[in-house]
Amino acid sequence: MNVSILGCGYVGLVTGVCLAELGHTIIGVDVDKNKIESINNGHPPLYEDKLPELLLKNLKNKKFIATIDLKSALSSSEFVFVCVGTPQLDSGETNLDFINSAFTSLSEELKTRKIPLTIVIKSTVPPGTNDLMLSLLEKKSGKKEGVDFHLLSNPEFLREGKAIYDFFNPDKIVIGARNKNASERLKNLYSGLPGKIIETDPKTAEMIKYANNAFLATKISFSNEIGNICKKLDIDSYNVMDAIGLDQRIGRAFLDSGIGFGGSCFPKDVKSLIYTSKKLKYEPKLLEQVVELNEKQPLKIIELLKKSLPNLKGRTIGVLGLAFKPDTDDIREAPSIKIVDALLKEGSKIVVYDPKAMDNFKKLYPQIKYVTVEEVIRSEAVLILTEWKEFESFNYKGKIVVAGRRIKKAREAKIYEGVCW
Ligand code: NAD
């Protein structure tokens, strides 16, 4: 089938390239000219395992191309996936500006369109957004859902770093539609993929995404809470989590205590759900605690560092890992940001290393030093903030190491402290 993808960021580019791999013909559309140029030259503007190979292959066999021209892309498309960003406002509310602007453009295209179009919202949007966008489309284009177009919700559950694997091996595909016919069309597009297909209404589909992320974030904050208590009792929280994780009702995933969750999804999605809930006059106390605990958790590492170096002023502190998790260059809401801020406030000299995220971090913190691993390890104390596999091969002997993430080899350090172990 012919598909346009609106927004070629993490979600849009991965979805587009993977749909091309399934045999569909894809046109990626973005407002960012440089991004489009880089994609068409075979260089994804983000780091994701196996993405460069798949992009090149599908560019070559003409199954994928990127453009800034929405009109021409839509003229040959039966589907359009909306994958634009939905960032967070200070209040926690989701900023729907990119969504609104994408739908305004789509309504313009619908006005003169002769053949039906299936529009799919993949971006994470608050429950009720699909209904709002339906009103906008019908009002502005004068066209009718079910006749001239369909509007579905199909939230995305990929994990950055494992996004290609996740596309081809989903646990579930959630389809929110107002009629069976539209739902069937989207099911056909994904045919060949494993995983359970959940067919529901758009508002429920939107809520499934928030509940999914809120639950995972809660698991992490829970493991950090238990981890903080374990630390005071001189217990290794990993031993506790390994044991409770064997309980089938619990499961081991997302129970790694540490310096908290980050990334472009969990923090903003939990805050958005809190905002939605409060607007409906319900106090989501559990979710508020999940966020509050997570905001304080990164600074535990500074407390522990001060046990070895009480005055951090003028001290050279090495940071290993900036990305919010391994296998990505994404630093959005990464704990490293709060930790580097705290070190700067203390007047420390900071040297950092990350295998993939240094370029992104440089844009925020040009004033710190981006160095080799060896130079980080040579500093007065080393903080481990991301569990990149390669950190297991370094020599920590004789050093002071405070670990916010679990790297076994670092235990050989002269002084070793883990945040929750
Ligand atoms: P992103 O910021 O990486 O990409 C968004 C892209 O949309 C940008 O390239 C931007 O230039 C483009 N864009 C904005 N307005 C546009 C318009 N009118 N027309 C065309 N392009 C436009 O965002 P992302 O991380 O890919 O996230 C996209 C959505 O998916 C968000 O709602 C996010 O919450 C959700 N999501 C993200 C992930 C993830 O791991 N990143 C996972 C699941 C869901």
Short mmCIF file of C-alpha atoms and ligand atoms in Angstrom, two decimals:
data_model
loop_
_atom_site.label_atom_id
_atom_site.label_comp_id
_atom_site.label_asym_id
_atom_site.label_seq_id
_atom_site.Cartn_x
_atom_site.Cartn_y
_atom_site.Cartn_z
CA MET A 1 0.00 0.00 0.00
CA ASN A 2 1.07 3.63 -0.41
CA VAL A 3 1.66 5.41 2.87
CA SER A 4 2.77 8.90 3.89
CA ILE A 5 4.41 9.46 7.24
CA LEU A 6 4.01 12.93 8.73
CA GLY A 7 6.98 13.65 11.01
CA CYS A 8 10.28 11.83 10.45
CA GLY A 9 11.62 11.75 14.02
CA TYR A 10 12.29 8.59 16.05
CA VAL A 11 8.78 7.19 15.61
CA GLY A 12 8.05 8.37 12.08
CA LEU A 13 11.34 7.34 10.52
CA VAL A 14 11.41 3.92 12.19
CA THR A 15 7.74 3.28 11.30
CA GLY A 16 8.27 4.41 7.71
CA VAL A 17 11.38 2.37 7.08
CA CYS A 18 9.88 -0.73 8.73
CA LEU A 19 6.62 -0.43 6.76
CA ALA A 20 8.76 -0.18 3.61
CA GLU A 21 10.53 -3.37 4.72
CA LEU A 22 7.07 -5.01 4.95
CA GLY A 23 6.64 -4.21 1.23
CA HIS A 24 4.69 -0.94 1.35
CA THR A 25 5.71 2.19 -0.53
CA ILE A 26 6.46 5.00 1.87
CA ILE A 27 6.90 8.76 1.58
CA GLY A 28 8.25 10.39 4.74
CA VAL A 29 7.25 14.05 5.16
CA ASP A 30 8.84 16.51 7.56
CA VAL A 31 8.98 20.30 7.89
CA ASP A 32 12.72 20.13 8.63
CA LYS A 33 14.59 20.44 5.30
CA ASN A 34 17.95 19.33 6.74
CA LYS A 35 16.38 16.21 8.19
CA ILE A 36 14.84 15.31 4.84
CA GLU A 37 18.13 15.85 3.02
CA SER A 38 20.04 13.74 5.49
CA ILE A 39 17.43 10.93 5.32
CA ASN A 40 17.47 10.92 1.50
CA ASN A 41 21.28 10.69 1.63
CA GLY A 42 20.93 7.55 3.74
CA HIS A 43 21.90 9.16 7.05
CA PRO A 44 19.24 8.89 9.76
CA PRO A 45 19.33 12.06 11.89
CA LEU A 46 19.18 9.90 15.04
CA TYR A 47 21.03 6.86 16.33
CA GLU A 48 19.05 3.64 16.23
CA ASP A 49 20.49 0.16 15.78
CA LYS A 50 20.00 -1.29 12.24
CA LEU A 51 18.17 1.84 11.02
CA PRO A 52 20.95 3.03 8.63
CA GLU A 53 21.08 -0.36 6.85
CA LEU A 54 17.29 -0.58 6.48
CA LEU A 55 17.02 3.04 5.35
CA LEU A 56 19.70 2.60 2.67
CA LYS A 57 18.18 -0.63 1.42
CA ASN A 58 14.70 0.89 1.06
CA LEU A 59 15.97 4.11 -0.49
CA LYS A 60 17.80 2.02 -3.09
CA ASN A 61 14.81 -0.17 -3.94
CA LYS A 62 12.58 2.94 -4.05
CA LYS A 63 10.31 1.77 -1.26
CA PHE A 64 11.12 4.82 0.87
CA ILE A 65 11.74 8.45 0.07
CA ALA A 66 11.48 11.63 2.13
CA THR A 67 10.16 15.06 1.15
CA ILE A 68 8.91 18.35 2.57
CA ASP A 69 6.08 18.38 0.04
CA LEU A 70 2.98 17.06 1.85
CA LYS A 71 0.69 17.72 -1.12
CA SER A 72 2.60 15.55 -3.56
CA ALA A 73 3.13 12.85 -0.92
CA LEU A 74 -0.59 12.63 -0.18
CA SER A 75 -1.56 12.59 -3.84
CA SER A 76 -0.29 9.02 -4.15
CA SER A 77 -1.11 7.81 -0.62
CA GLU A 78 -4.02 5.79 0.77
CA PHE A 79 -2.74 6.16 4.35
CA VAL A 80 -1.11 8.94 6.32
CA PHE A 81 0.48 8.30 9.73
CA VAL A 82 0.73 11.36 11.97
CA CYS A 83 3.98 11.00 13.96
CA VAL A 84 4.73 14.62 14.93
CA GLY A 85 6.06 15.54 18.38
CA THR A 86 3.73 16.14 21.34
CA PRO A 87 5.98 17.90 23.85
CA GLN A 88 4.97 19.02 27.30
CA LEU A 89 4.05 22.47 28.51
CA ASP A 90 5.28 23.66 31.95
CA SER A 91 1.87 22.82 33.40
CA GLY A 92 2.29 19.17 32.34
CA GLU A 93 -0.37 19.61 29.67
CA THR A 94 0.48 18.14 26.27
CA ASN A 95 1.34 20.76 23.70
CA LEU A 96 -0.80 19.90 20.69
CA ASP A 97 0.53 22.67 18.42
CA PHE A 98 2.29 20.24 16.03
CA ILE A 99 -0.79 18.01 15.95
CA ASN A 100 -3.08 20.97 15.28
CA SER A 101 -0.87 22.26 12.54
CA ALA A 102 -0.57 18.78 10.93
CA PHE A 103 -4.37 18.39 10.98
CA THR A 104 -4.91 21.87 9.59
CA SER A 105 -2.69 20.91 6.63
CA LEU A 106 -4.51 17.59 6.24
CA SER A 107 -7.91 19.32 6.21
CA GLU A 108 -6.67 21.61 3.41
CA GLU A 109 -5.65 18.53 1.39
CA LEU A 110 -8.97 16.80 2.09
CA LYS A 111 -10.93 19.73 0.65
CA THR A 112 -9.92 18.89 -2.92
CA ARG A 113 -9.21 15.18 -2.55
CA LYS A 114 -11.28 12.81 -4.68
CA ILE A 115 -10.28 9.43 -3.18
CA PRO A 116 -10.64 8.39 0.49
CA LEU A 117 -7.72 8.81 2.89
CA THR A 118 -7.07 6.81 6.07
CA ILE A 119 -5.46 9.04 8.69
CA VAL A 120 -3.72 7.34 11.61
CA ILE A 121 -2.59 9.17 14.77
CA LYS A 122 0.57 7.47 16.03
CA SER A 123 1.81 10.35 18.19
CA THR A 124 1.00 10.03 21.89
CA VAL A 125 -1.98 12.31 22.49
CA PRO A 126 -4.33 12.77 25.48
CA PRO A 127 -7.54 10.73 25.45
CA GLY A 128 -10.13 12.63 23.43
CA THR A 129 -7.65 14.16 20.95
CA ASN A 130 -8.77 11.92 18.09
CA ASP A 131 -12.36 13.16 18.65
CA LEU A 132 -11.13 16.77 18.65
CA MET A 133 -9.16 16.27 15.44
CA LEU A 134 -12.19 14.64 13.82
CA SER A 135 -14.25 17.79 14.50
CA LEU A 136 -11.42 19.97 13.17
CA LEU A 137 -11.09 17.90 9.96
CA GLU A 138 -14.82 17.77 9.26
CA LYS A 139 -15.32 21.46 10.02
CA LYS A 140 -12.36 22.75 8.01
CA SER A 141 -12.58 20.37 5.03
CA GLY A 142 -16.35 20.00 4.76
CA LYS A 143 -15.75 16.25 4.30
CA LYS A 144 -17.22 13.34 6.34
CA GLU A 145 -15.55 10.54 8.26
CA GLY A 146 -16.54 7.11 6.97
CA VAL A 147 -17.19 8.57 3.51
CA ASP A 148 -14.25 10.76 2.51
CA PHE A 149 -11.75 9.72 5.15
CA HIS A 150 -11.17 7.56 8.22
CA LEU A 151 -9.42 8.75 11.37
CA LEU A 152 -7.83 6.11 13.60
CA SER A 153 -5.58 5.98 16.64
CA ASN A 154 -2.67 3.57 16.63
CA PRO A 155 -0.33 4.46 19.52
CA GLU A 156 3.32 3.47 19.36
CA PHE A 157 5.05 1.28 22.00
CA LEU A 158 8.58 1.02 20.54
CA ARG A 159 11.61 1.25 22.82
CA GLU A 160 14.38 3.54 21.59
CA GLY A 161 17.48 1.44 21.05
CA LYS A 162 15.35 -1.60 20.18
CA ALA A 163 12.88 0.15 17.91
CA ILE A 164 13.41 -1.95 14.77
CA TYR A 165 13.17 -5.19 16.73
CA ASP A 166 10.03 -3.91 18.46
CA PHE A 167 8.36 -3.00 15.16
CA PHE A 168 8.73 -6.54 13.86
CA ASN A 169 8.00 -8.19 17.22
CA PRO A 170 5.23 -6.18 18.88
CA ASP A 171 3.50 -7.53 22.02
CA LYS A 172 0.37 -5.83 20.76
CA ILE A 173 -0.92 -3.55 18.03
CA VAL A 174 -3.60 -1.21 19.34
CA ILE A 175 -6.13 0.07 16.82
CA GLY A 176 -8.69 2.66 17.85
CA ALA A 177 -11.35 3.06 15.17
CA ARG A 178 -14.97 4.14 14.85
CA ASN A 179 -15.85 1.46 12.34
CA LYS A 180 -14.79 -2.09 11.51
CA ASN A 181 -13.96 -1.28 7.90
CA ALA A 182 -11.32 1.29 8.90
CA SER A 183 -9.88 -1.04 11.50
CA GLU A 184 -9.58 -3.85 8.94
CA ARG A 185 -7.69 -1.56 6.56
CA LEU A 186 -5.06 -0.84 9.20
CA LYS A 187 -4.88 -4.51 10.23
CA ASN A 188 -4.10 -5.38 6.59
CA LEU A 189 -1.29 -2.86 6.51
CA TYR A 190 0.37 -4.65 9.45
CA SER A 191 -0.36 -8.15 8.16
CA GLY A 192 2.55 -10.50 8.66
CA LEU A 193 3.49 -9.07 12.07
CA PRO A 194 3.09 -11.16 15.23
CA GLY A 195 1.44 -9.84 18.42
CA LYS A 196 -2.13 -9.49 19.55
CA ILE A 197 -4.29 -6.93 17.76
CA ILE A 198 -6.43 -4.93 20.15
CA GLU A 199 -9.39 -3.33 18.37
CA THR A 200 -11.10 -0.62 20.34
CA ASP A 201 -12.41 2.93 20.10
CA PRO A 202 -9.96 5.84 19.60
CA LYS A 203 -10.27 7.26 23.13
CA THR A 204 -9.54 3.88 24.74
CA ALA A 205 -6.57 3.39 22.38
CA GLU A 206 -5.19 6.78 23.46
CA MET A 207 -5.63 5.85 27.14
CA ILE A 208 -3.93 2.46 26.69
CA LYS A 209 -0.73 4.27 25.69
CA TYR A 210 -0.78 6.50 28.80
CA ALA A 211 -1.67 3.65 31.16
CA ASN A 212 1.11 1.54 29.64
CA ASN A 213 3.77 4.20 30.21
CA ALA A 214 2.40 5.23 33.62
CA PHE A 215 2.59 1.62 34.80
CA LEU A 216 6.20 1.17 33.62
CA ALA A 217 7.21 4.49 35.21
CA THR A 218 5.51 3.37 38.44
CA LYS A 219 7.49 0.13 38.40
CA ILE A 220 10.73 2.12 38.12
CA SER A 221 9.83 4.57 40.88
CA PHE A 222 8.75 1.64 43.07
CA SER A 223 12.11 -0.09 42.53
CA ASN A 224 13.88 3.18 43.35
CA GLU A 225 11.86 3.63 46.54
CA ILE A 226 12.69 0.08 47.66
CA GLY A 227 16.28 0.68 46.47
CA ASN A 228 16.61 3.82 48.63
CA ILE A 229 15.43 1.86 51.68
CA CYS A 230 17.78 -1.02 50.79
CA LYS A 231 20.71 1.41 50.59
CA LYS A 232 20.08 2.56 54.17
CA LEU A 233 19.94 -1.08 55.30
CA ASP A 234 23.11 -1.99 53.36
CA ILE A 235 21.14 -4.39 51.14
CA ASP A 236 21.74 -4.81 47.39
CA SER A 237 18.35 -3.93 45.88
CA TYR A 238 19.15 -5.97 42.75
CA ASN A 239 19.10 -9.16 44.85
CA VAL A 240 15.68 -8.14 46.15
CA MET A 241 14.34 -7.27 42.69
CA ASP A 242 15.76 -10.47 41.14
CA ALA A 243 13.78 -12.43 43.73
CA ILE A 244 10.49 -10.56 43.54
CA GLY A 245 10.75 -10.48 39.75
CA LEU A 246 10.36 -14.28 39.75
CA ASP A 247 6.80 -13.83 40.97
CA GLN A 248 4.80 -14.13 37.76
CA ARG A 249 2.42 -11.45 38.96
CA ILE A 250 5.35 -8.99 39.17
CA GLY A 251 7.96 -9.84 36.48
CA ARG A 252 11.59 -8.67 36.53
CA ALA A 253 11.42 -6.01 33.76
CA PHE A 254 11.65 -2.35 34.80
CA LEU A 255 12.75 -3.17 38.36
CA ASP A 256 16.35 -1.95 38.01
CA SER A 257 16.81 0.59 40.78
CA GLY A 258 19.04 3.53 39.91
CA ILE A 259 18.91 7.24 39.16
CA GLY A 260 15.41 7.27 37.69
CA PHE A 261 13.72 7.26 34.33
CA GLY A 262 14.18 9.83 31.56
CA GLY A 263 13.58 9.97 27.83
CA SER A 264 11.04 11.68 25.66
CA CYS A 265 8.08 9.59 26.84
CA PHE A 266 7.76 8.49 30.48
CA PRO A 267 8.23 11.88 32.19
CA LYS A 268 5.97 13.79 29.81
CA ASP A 269 3.35 11.09 29.48
CA VAL A 270 2.92 10.61 33.23
CA LYS A 271 2.69 14.39 33.69
CA SER A 272 0.16 14.64 30.89
CA LEU A 273 -1.99 11.95 32.52
CA ILE A 274 -1.77 13.82 35.84
CA TYR A 275 -2.86 17.01 34.08
CA THR A 276 -5.78 15.26 32.35
CA SER A 277 -6.84 13.66 35.59
CA LYS A 278 -6.74 16.91 37.60
CA LYS A 279 -8.73 18.66 34.91
CA LEU A 280 -11.36 16.03 35.51
CA LYS A 281 -11.17 16.83 39.26
CA TYR A 282 -9.45 13.58 40.23
CA GLU A 283 -6.24 13.78 42.30
CA PRO A 284 -3.88 11.10 40.90
CA LYS A 285 -1.79 10.78 44.10
CA LEU A 286 0.12 7.65 43.09
CA LEU A 287 1.20 9.15 39.76
CA GLU A 288 2.24 12.40 41.45
CA GLN A 289 4.51 10.44 43.78
CA VAL A 290 5.97 8.51 40.84
CA VAL A 291 7.04 11.81 39.28
CA GLU A 292 8.21 13.42 42.53
CA LEU A 293 10.39 10.46 43.45
CA ASN A 294 11.83 10.39 39.95
CA GLU A 295 12.73 14.08 40.05
CA LYS A 296 14.76 13.64 43.25
CA GLN A 297 16.38 10.32 42.41
CA PRO A 298 19.26 11.56 40.17
CA LEU A 299 20.60 13.73 43.00
CA LYS A 300 21.18 10.66 45.22
CA ILE A 301 24.40 10.22 43.28
CA ILE A 302 25.66 13.66 44.37
CA GLU A 303 24.92 12.83 48.05
CA LEU A 304 26.96 9.64 47.72
CA LEU A 305 29.79 11.38 45.87
CA LYS A 306 30.06 13.83 48.76
CA LYS A 307 30.79 10.94 51.13
CA SER A 308 34.19 10.65 49.37
CA LEU A 309 34.62 14.28 48.25
CA PRO A 310 32.70 16.52 50.69
CA ASN A 311 33.64 19.72 48.84
CA LEU A 312 33.16 19.39 45.09
CA LYS A 313 34.37 22.88 44.22
CA GLY A 314 37.27 22.72 41.77
CA ARG A 315 37.28 18.91 41.78
CA THR A 316 37.42 17.10 38.45
CA ILE A 317 34.45 14.77 38.17
CA GLY A 318 34.18 12.30 35.30
CA VAL A 319 30.81 11.30 33.90
CA LEU A 320 30.35 8.04 32.00
CA GLY A 321 27.09 8.03 30.06
CA LEU A 322 24.78 10.89 29.10
CA ALA A 323 21.99 9.17 27.16
CA PHE A 324 18.87 8.40 29.19
CA LYS A 325 19.48 4.72 28.46
CA PRO A 326 21.97 2.67 26.46
CA ASP A 327 21.79 2.18 22.67
CA THR A 328 20.39 5.63 21.95
CA ASP A 329 21.74 9.15 21.47
CA ASP A 330 18.58 10.58 23.07
CA ILE A 331 19.21 12.83 26.07
CA ARG A 332 15.68 14.22 26.44
CA GLU A 333 14.91 14.39 30.20
CA ALA A 334 18.00 12.24 30.90
CA PRO A 335 19.08 12.08 34.59
CA SER A 336 22.53 13.20 33.38
CA ILE A 337 21.08 16.71 32.86
CA LYS A 338 20.09 17.13 36.52
CA ILE A 339 23.41 15.65 37.67
CA VAL A 340 25.57 17.86 35.44
CA ASP A 341 23.52 20.89 36.58
CA ALA A 342 24.17 19.97 40.22
CA LEU A 343 27.93 19.53 39.60
CA LEU A 344 28.11 22.89 37.81
CA LYS A 345 26.36 24.50 40.77
CA GLU A 346 28.93 22.95 43.11
CA GLY A 347 31.72 24.46 40.96
CA SER A 348 33.17 21.11 39.82
CA LYS A 349 35.19 20.64 36.64
CA ILE A 350 33.28 18.16 34.51
CA VAL A 351 34.65 15.77 31.92
CA VAL A 352 32.20 13.48 30.13
CA TYR A 353 32.06 10.55 27.74
CA ASP A 354 29.16 8.82 25.99
CA PRO A 355 29.49 6.54 22.96
CA LYS A 356 26.59 8.20 21.06
CA ALA A 357 25.03 11.13 22.94
CA MET A 358 27.89 13.66 23.18
CA ASP A 359 26.84 15.70 20.13
CA ASN A 360 23.32 16.15 21.51
CA PHE A 361 24.62 17.01 25.00
CA LYS A 362 27.10 19.56 23.58
CA LYS A 363 24.15 21.59 22.28
CA LEU A 364 22.92 22.00 25.88
CA TYR A 365 26.26 22.14 27.70
CA PRO A 366 29.01 23.56 25.47
CA GLN A 367 30.95 24.63 28.60
CA ILE A 368 31.92 21.14 29.83
CA LYS A 369 34.70 18.94 28.42
CA TYR A 370 33.91 16.08 26.04
CA VAL A 371 36.78 13.64 26.28
CA THR A 372 37.91 10.05 25.84
CA VAL A 373 37.01 7.25 28.23
CA GLU A 374 40.60 7.22 29.49
CA GLU A 375 40.39 10.87 30.47
CA VAL A 376 37.09 10.36 32.31
CA ILE A 377 38.57 7.44 34.22
CA ARG A 378 41.61 9.58 35.16
CA SER A 379 39.40 12.15 36.95
CA GLU A 380 39.13 12.36 40.75
CA ALA A 381 35.83 10.51 40.86
CA VAL A 382 33.74 8.78 38.20
CA LEU A 383 29.94 8.80 38.01
CA ILE A 384 28.23 6.09 35.93
CA LEU A 385 24.95 7.41 34.54
CA THR A 386 24.10 5.04 31.64
CA GLU A 387 24.59 1.28 31.50
CA TRP A 388 26.34 1.11 28.12
CA LYS A 389 27.76 -2.42 27.60
CA GLU A 390 31.21 -1.07 26.72
CA PHE A 391 31.56 0.38 30.25
CA GLU A 392 31.98 -3.23 31.44
CA SER A 393 35.38 -3.38 29.76
CA PHE A 394 37.04 -0.37 31.42
CA ASN A 395 39.62 -0.50 34.20
CA TYR A 396 38.27 1.10 37.35
CA LYS A 397 41.03 -0.15 39.69
CA GLY A 398 42.22 2.46 42.19
CA LYS A 399 39.38 4.89 41.38
CA ILE A 400 36.43 6.39 43.24
CA VAL A 401 33.26 5.30 41.43
CA VAL A 402 29.67 6.20 42.23
CA ALA A 403 27.29 4.17 40.10
CA GLY A 404 23.84 5.38 39.19
CA ARG A 405 23.49 2.44 36.85
CA ARG A 406 24.72 -1.07 37.35
CA ILE A 407 28.11 -1.84 35.75
CA LYS A 408 29.54 -4.96 37.43
CA LYS A 409 33.17 -4.26 36.53
CA ALA A 410 33.09 -0.92 38.35
CA ARG A 411 32.96 -2.79 41.66
CA GLU A 412 36.74 -3.30 41.33
CA ALA A 413 37.18 0.43 42.12
CA LYS A 414 39.09 1.46 45.28
CA ILE A 415 35.94 3.16 46.60
CA TYR A 416 32.65 1.98 45.07
CA GLU A 417 29.13 3.14 45.90
CA GLY A 418 25.91 2.23 44.12
CA VAL A 419 22.86 4.47 44.48
CA CYS A 420 20.56 1.65 45.56
CA TRP A 421 23.04 -1.12 46.39
P1 NAD B 1 10.56 13.79 17.27
O1 NAD B 1 10.57 15.13 17.87
O2 NAD B 1 11.81 12.98 17.19
O3 NAD B 1 9.98 13.88 15.78
C1 NAD B 1 8.88 14.64 15.40
C2 NAD B 1 9.08 15.12 13.98
O4 NAD B 1 7.90 15.76 13.52
C3 NAD B 1 10.20 16.16 13.83
O5 NAD B 1 11.13 15.70 12.87
C4 NAD B 1 9.48 17.42 13.36
O6 NAD B 1 10.26 18.22 12.50
C5 NAD B 1 8.29 16.83 12.66
N1 NAD B 1 7.13 17.71 12.47
C6 NAD B 1 6.58 18.60 13.34
N2 NAD B 1 5.50 19.19 12.79
C7 NAD B 1 5.35 18.66 11.56
C8 NAD B 1 4.41 18.84 10.50
N3 NAD B 1 3.39 19.70 10.62
N4 NAD B 1 4.58 18.14 9.37
C9 NAD B 1 5.60 17.28 9.24
N5 NAD B 1 6.52 17.04 10.21
C10 NAD B 1 6.39 17.72 11.35
O7 NAD B 1 9.44 12.97 18.05
P2 NAD B 1 9.35 11.38 18.32
O8 NAD B 1 10.25 11.00 19.44
O9 NAD B 1 9.43 10.66 17.03
O10 NAD B 1 7.85 11.31 18.89
C11 NAD B 1 6.73 11.51 18.05
C12 NAD B 1 5.50 11.10 18.82
O11 NAD B 1 5.55 9.70 19.15
C13 NAD B 1 5.32 11.82 20.15
O12 NAD B 1 3.95 11.99 20.39
C14 NAD B 1 5.89 10.84 21.17
O13 NAD B 1 5.34 11.02 22.45
C15 NAD B 1 5.45 9.52 20.57
N6 NAD B 1 6.28 8.38 20.93
C16 NAD B 1 7.64 8.48 20.96
C17 NAD B 1 8.41 7.36 21.27
C18 NAD B 1 9.91 7.45 21.34
O14 NAD B 1 10.52 6.53 21.85
N7 NAD B 1 10.54 8.51 20.84
C19 NAD B 1 7.79 6.13 21.54
C20 NAD B 1 6.41 6.06 21.48
C21 NAD B 1 5.66 7.17 21.17
#
